Each structure stands twice: as structure tokens, then as C-alpha cells.
Amino acid sequence: MKMLKPAFTAGAAAAFAFVLLAQSSFTGRWVAEITTPNGDKRETTFFLTQSGDRLSGAVLNGWRMQNISEGKITGDEAVWTVVVRFGQQERRIEYHARLRGDQLTVSLPGFGRAAAPRDVVARRISTDGAPIHPFANLPKATIPALHDVPDNGLARTPPMGWNSWNHFNRRIDDKTVREIADAMVASGMKDAGYLYVNIDDTWQGERDSKGVLQPNKKFPDMKALADYVHRKGLKLGIYSSPGPRTCANYEGSYNHEEIDARTWATWGIDYLKYDWCSASEVYKPSDMQAVYQRMGDALRAAGRPIVYSLCQYGLEHVETWGPRVGGNLWRTTGDISDNWRSMSDIGFNRQLGLEKYAGPGHWNDPDMLEVGNGGMSAAEYRTHMSLWAILAAPLLAGNDIRTMTAETREILCNREVIAIDQDKAGHQGYRISKEGEAEVWAKPLAGGDWAVGLFNRGESPVRITVRWSDLKLSGRRKVRDLWAHEDMGAFENFSAEVQPHGVTLVRVAR
Ligand code: GLA
């Protein structure tokens, strides 16, 4: 009895202290399980430390560790802020939470497009609030010395096709990809030049005992899927990250670059989008070129022609080294959204000055098309398509082409506009004038013609003029309207009344 008494007392005191702590303090590691729109389970961890009425720590979403920049506690309620950086964009996210013993009810901001905030209950799994990164114990990758990866000879004109992300997001599977391939053929998109059917994030499963990455249950047999797509005369694309995890927190290619490239070659993959994502947690920004080069080399060694698409949001002046790592295209900005503001900001503001870096085999990528996704008017989608064509941008439709309207199909399949994008000379167009909200963009074409877009970014109709002197032309030149499919006649300079957010896209004969 005598021996037991002190131990009993200490144990009781510890238990009492824990209950007190649990009831009165936010300090600890808290885990909430969240179900994604995909049906997957995902964890968010809150590493919290309370000191008086201040709260510090971090939030771990998948692999994204975000430090709390400000946190305040009032009674059993807390509010904290994290700043999330994505490419050049920055977003402040505010969390509100209420403490009830060992349960923390956290009001999470909405994830993904149009997702509403929701409450989740987090459990305290430790009374230690110190942040621990999930990559803390990963083996370090070697950073190869820089060299030039030879041109793979692909993408002599900007790649055309379709990608799952903009419309389907995480809800993409084998059946849908097959139906999209069918629709590419049936809708006439294939005949118009759209060739690549690209699966974006969320196809990945686990690695097997040999390290070979397997697809998840949504994609039972990638080789069979590639065969199906190939039988339609189309090509299949896939997605990965140089980081340990993809943006959507699926398995990435970190330290498995060579084996993954071989796996994709065996399946019959024709296109890889390689997205920086969690690589930001394991590499320095200045490692980026070497890291992308490693996959460029791996694809080459895998021995199958695979278009190599770099996705790192335009960081580290990618346009200056994209081709040297074997890249056929590189994103120039953060993600596009299906609205005028996002599309016009990316298309008009963020491509300025990049034209000298584009050419056959290597293209600036202002991101995938939103045409037909419903967030813009038909006039705005025509502006989107016209601008991307003038920019010699990759044309990757991002809509549900199984159910698209005739109007969407006409915008995507306008052969005369596609011909501007796909022009053999491979020049990226540029802005030649701007007056208020009126911008004139022009692209020199093979043989000496010009494509000219008269764009109205404003809210009321405006008359816009293109002067031949800006195109190094003179005299009367024939003008054809590429949306009306009409020869307009011959003009000395050309003006058109352009509707708000609209475009007049013309081809001017040399
Ligand atoms: C990033 C890319 C997007 C898409 C998602 C998938 O945000 O920029 O285009 O691939 O990841 O998670």
C-alpha cells in the first residue's frame, strides 16, 4: 500500500492536469478527417500552441504546411489566419474554432471551386502542438548538374486536345475518359485538330513493392485505356509532380522519376503534365531547372515520344530554360478560373513580352481553355479562344465535350481561328496598341499574312482601329472576319465597332 500511494497520487495528478489542459487549452495536435468531392478521405492537422490569449502554430492540409500568421483566443473560441501562396498569387484564409474539451469544431474555408465553408470536428491526438512536416524523414534527392536535354521533335505547333481538370476536377475516371475520347471523335473535335486526351491529377494509387506506381481504383487498367484512346486515333496524356505528392495530395514522382517515365512509356502515354506542387517543400526554387531536367532526361531514356508540359506557374523565368530541360510547353501563370477577370488577366496582362520565347517545339502556356464551362458569355469565350490563338497557346479544351452545346462546339472548332493558333511559322502574337480598354493584338503568319484581334476589355461598345503601319503593311489589304467567316473587302487600315468583352478577329492579307 505504502509503495503504491505516491504512484497513485502522481498518476491522478497527471490525469487531472491532462483533463484541465484538455478543457482549457487549444495547445495540441488536432486532426480532422475530411471527405473530398471525390469520395476520398483526407486529413487536415492543426498544430496549435496557446499562450495567454495568443495562438500560434500551423495548419497541415495534405502536404501543405501553412504557418499561422495571426491567432487570437477569446474564452473557448479562437480565430487564426494563414497566408497561402500559389505561384504569384496569395490568399489569406481565416479559420474560426470552438473548443469543447478534447474536441475542436473548426469552420473550414471552402476547398476547390465553389465549395462552401463547412464545420469539421478535430480530435486532439497529442498535447504537443509543435508542427511536424510529413516529408521530414524523406531521403534527399540528388540535384543533377545542368545540361541541355535534346529537343524531342514533338509539338511543332501548339499541342491541341482536352484535359480533365477544369471541368471534372477530381471526379475523373476511366469511363469518363473513354466517353470523352468517343465525344472527341463524334463532335468533330478530332477532325478540327484536338488530339490529346489528358488525365490530370487524382489518377494515382500506391507504389507496389518494386516502386512501380499503380493507378487507383478509378483507373483499373491504364494500358487498356491508352489502347482504347489510340484506337480512336487520339493520344493519351497523364499528370504527375516532381514532389512527393501532387497538388491534390496523390503520389508524386519524387525520387522515382526514371521508373515512372518507364511505366508511362509501357502504358502508351503520349503526354506528361508535370506540376511543381509539393516539390516546393523539398527543393529550393533555384533547383527547379535541374529537377525538371531530371524528368526530361527520364522521358527521353524511356524511349517513347512524350510531350513534356511543365507546370510551375511561370516561376524562375521558366521561359528562359523550359526548352533546355526538354520542355515542349510551360505554364506562365497560376491557374485559370472560368470567369472574365481570371481569363482576361492571364491572357492580356501576363503574357506581355513572352512572345520571343515561343516557337515550334516550345510554347508559353497561359493554361487550359474554359470555353463551354458556363462562367463566361459566348462573346467572352470567343475572346478567350481568339486571344489564345493569337498567343500560339496550347489549345486544351477543359469542358465536358460529351454534352457541349452547338455554340461551344462552334467556338472550339472554328477552323479559321485554329489555323491562326496552329500556323506553321509558330510566332506568338503580341500587343501592338492599347487605348484605354481597347487593345489590338497581332500575330505574323507564315507567308506574310497577319492575324489581328481588336479586343474590347471595357463595359461599353468601342470603335477600334488597326493601322497597317503597325503591321509593316501599306495600301489596300484584304480583310477577312474569322468569326463571321466573311470577306470584308480591302481596306487602308481597318476599324470595327467591338462589343464589351468582345473581339473582332481578322486575317489581313499581305
Ligand atoms: C495545379 C495545376 C492545375 C491542376 C491542379 C491539379 O493547381 O496548376 O492545372 O493540374 O494542380 O491538382
mmCIF file with all atom_site columns, N, CA and C and ligand atoms in Angstrom, residues 86 165 200-201 239 247-248 273 275 277 311 313 331 335 367-368, ligand 1:
data_model
loop_
_atom_site.group_PDB
_atom_site.id
_atom_site.type_symbol
_atom_site.label_atom_id
_atom_site.label_alt_id
_atom_site.label_comp_id
_atom_site.label_asym_id
_atom_site.label_entity_id
_atom_site.label_seq_id
_atom_site.pdbx_PDB_ins_code
_atom_site.Cartn_x
_atom_site.Cartn_y
_atom_site.Cartn_z
_atom_site.occupancy
_atom_site.B_iso_or_equiv
_atom_site.pdbx_formal_charge
_atom_site.auth_seq_id
_atom_site.auth_comp_id
_atom_site.auth_asym_id
_atom_site.auth_atom_id
_atom_site.pdbx_PDB_model_num
ATOM   1  N N  . PHE A 1 86  ? 0.303   30.637 -53.949 1.00 0.00 ? 86  PHE A N  1
ATOM   2  C CA . PHE A 1 86  ? 0.210   29.711 -55.058 1.00 0.00 ? 86  PHE A CA 1
ATOM   3  C C  . PHE A 1 86  ? 0.722   30.428 -56.293 1.00 0.00 ? 86  PHE A C  1
ATOM   4  N N  . TRP A 1 165 ? -9.045  18.611 -65.861 1.00 0.00 ? 165 TRP A N  1
ATOM   5  C CA . TRP A 1 165 ? -9.098  19.355 -64.597 1.00 0.00 ? 165 TRP A CA 1
ATOM   6  C C  . TRP A 1 165 ? -10.170 20.430 -64.533 1.00 0.00 ? 165 TRP A C  1
ATOM   7  N N  . ASP A 1 200 ? -5.687  14.634 -65.785 1.00 0.00 ? 200 ASP A N  1
ATOM   8  C CA . ASP A 1 200 ? -4.960  15.494 -64.844 1.00 0.00 ? 200 ASP A CA 1
ATOM   9  C C  . ASP A 1 200 ? -4.858  14.759 -63.502 1.00 0.00 ? 200 ASP A C  1
ATOM   10 N N  . ASP A 1 201 ? -4.723  15.506 -62.449 1.00 0.00 ? 201 ASP A N  1
ATOM   11 C CA . ASP A 1 201 ? -4.497  14.961 -61.102 1.00 0.00 ? 201 ASP A CA 1
ATOM   12 C C  . ASP A 1 201 ? -5.627  14.011 -60.651 1.00 0.00 ? 201 ASP A C  1
ATOM   13 N N  . TYR A 1 239 ? -0.471  12.952 -65.735 1.00 0.00 ? 239 TYR A N  1
ATOM   14 C CA . TYR A 1 239 ? -0.085  14.069 -64.867 1.00 0.00 ? 239 TYR A CA 1
ATOM   15 C C  . TYR A 1 239 ? 0.723   13.552 -63.682 1.00 0.00 ? 239 TYR A C  1
ATOM   16 N N  . CYS A 1 247 ? -0.523  18.183 -56.367 1.00 0.00 ? 247 CYS A N  1
ATOM   17 C CA . CYS A 1 247 ? -1.270  19.291 -55.757 1.00 0.00 ? 247 CYS A CA 1
ATOM   18 C C  . CYS A 1 247 ? -2.471  18.769 -54.980 1.00 0.00 ? 247 CYS A C  1
ATOM   19 N N  . ALA A 1 248 ? -3.154  17.769 -55.525 1.00 0.00 ? 248 ALA A N  1
ATOM   20 C CA . ALA A 1 248 ? -4.337  17.219 -54.851 1.00 0.00 ? 248 ALA A CA 1
ATOM   21 C C  . ALA A 1 248 ? -3.945  16.136 -53.841 1.00 0.00 ? 248 ALA A C  1
ATOM   22 N N  . LYS A 1 273 ? 2.003   16.129 -68.072 1.00 0.00 ? 273 LYS A N  1
ATOM   23 C CA . LYS A 1 273 ? 1.966   17.446 -67.403 1.00 0.00 ? 273 LYS A CA 1
ATOM   24 C C  . LYS A 1 273 ? 2.619   17.254 -66.040 1.00 0.00 ? 273 LYS A C  1
ATOM   25 N N  . ASP A 1 275 ? 3.735   18.891 -62.598 1.00 0.00 ? 275 ASP A N  1
ATOM   26 C CA . ASP A 1 275 ? 3.248   20.019 -61.803 1.00 0.00 ? 275 ASP A CA 1
ATOM   27 C C  . ASP A 1 275 ? 4.037   20.154 -60.497 1.00 0.00 ? 275 ASP A C  1
ATOM   28 N N  . CYS A 1 277 ? 3.874   21.694 -57.469 1.00 0.00 ? 277 CYS A N  1
ATOM   29 C CA . CYS A 1 277 ? 3.156   21.330 -56.221 1.00 0.00 ? 277 CYS A CA 1
ATOM   30 C C  . CYS A 1 277 ? 4.067   21.180 -55.027 1.00 0.00 ? 277 CYS A C  1
ATOM   31 N N  . CYS A 1 311 ? 4.617   22.567 -65.524 1.00 0.00 ? 311 CYS A N  1
ATOM   32 C CA . CYS A 1 311 ? 3.589   23.345 -64.827 1.00 0.00 ? 311 CYS A CA 1
ATOM   33 C C  . CYS A 1 311 ? 4.190   23.804 -63.505 1.00 0.00 ? 311 CYS A C  1
ATOM   34 N N  . TYR A 1 313 ? 3.795   27.388 -62.861 1.00 0.00 ? 313 TYR A N  1
ATOM   35 C CA . TYR A 1 313 ? 3.125   28.679 -62.708 1.00 0.00 ? 313 TYR A CA 1
ATOM   36 C C  . TYR A 1 313 ? 3.991   29.862 -63.133 1.00 0.00 ? 313 TYR A C  1
ATOM   37 N N  . ARG A 1 331 ? 3.664   26.412 -68.310 1.00 0.00 ? 331 ARG A N  1
ATOM   38 C CA . ARG A 1 331 ? 2.669   27.362 -67.803 1.00 0.00 ? 331 ARG A CA 1
ATOM   39 C C  . ARG A 1 331 ? 3.363   28.679 -67.473 1.00 0.00 ? 331 ARG A C  1
ATOM   40 N N  . ASP A 1 335 ? -3.339  29.182 -61.812 1.00 0.00 ? 335 ASP A N  1
ATOM   41 C CA . ASP A 1 335 ? -4.462  28.537 -62.501 1.00 0.00 ? 335 ASP A CA 1
ATOM   42 C C  . ASP A 1 335 ? -5.493  29.527 -63.036 1.00 0.00 ? 335 ASP A C  1
ATOM   43 N N  . ASP A 1 367 ? -2.457  28.434 -69.787 1.00 0.00 ? 367 ASP A N  1
ATOM   44 C CA . ASP A 1 367 ? -3.377  27.497 -69.115 1.00 0.00 ? 367 ASP A CA 1
ATOM   45 C C  . ASP A 1 367 ? -4.508  27.066 -70.053 1.00 0.00 ? 367 ASP A C  1
ATOM   46 N N  . MET A 1 368 ? -5.248  26.073 -69.576 1.00 0.00 ? 368 MET A N  1
ATOM   47 C CA . MET A 1 368 ? -6.213  25.383 -70.423 1.00 0.00 ? 368 MET A CA 1
ATOM   48 C C  . MET A 1 368 ? -7.455  26.238 -70.648 1.00 0.00 ? 368 MET A C  1
HETATM 49 C C1 . GLA B 2 .   ? -2.405  22.716 -60.130 1.00 0.00 ? 1   GLA B C1 1
HETATM 50 C C2 . GLA B 2 .   ? -2.329  22.951 -61.630 1.00 0.00 ? 1   GLA B C2 1
HETATM 51 C C3 . GLA B 2 .   ? -3.714  22.720 -62.225 1.00 0.00 ? 1   GLA B C3 1
HETATM 52 C C4 . GLA B 2 .   ? -4.151  21.296 -61.919 1.00 0.00 ? 1   GLA B C4 1
HETATM 53 C C5 . GLA B 2 .   ? -4.135  21.047 -60.428 1.00 0.00 ? 1   GLA B C5 1
HETATM 54 C C6 . GLA B 2 .   ? -4.382  19.589 -60.082 1.00 0.00 ? 1   GLA B C6 1
HETATM 55 O O1 . GLA B 2 .   ? -3.250  23.626 -59.500 1.00 0.00 ? 1   GLA B O1 1
HETATM 56 O O2 . GLA B 2 .   ? -1.884  24.244 -61.908 1.00 0.00 ? 1   GLA B O2 1
HETATM 57 O O3 . GLA B 2 .   ? -3.699  22.941 -63.613 1.00 0.00 ? 1   GLA B O3 1
HETATM 58 O O4 . GLA B 2 .   ? -3.299  20.395 -62.577 1.00 0.00 ? 1   GLA B O4 1
HETATM 59 O O5 . GLA B 2 .   ? -2.873  21.400 -59.870 1.00 0.00 ? 1   GLA B O5 1
HETATM 60 O O6 . GLA B 2 .   ? -4.269  19.329 -58.731 1.00 0.00 ? 1   GLA B O6 1
#
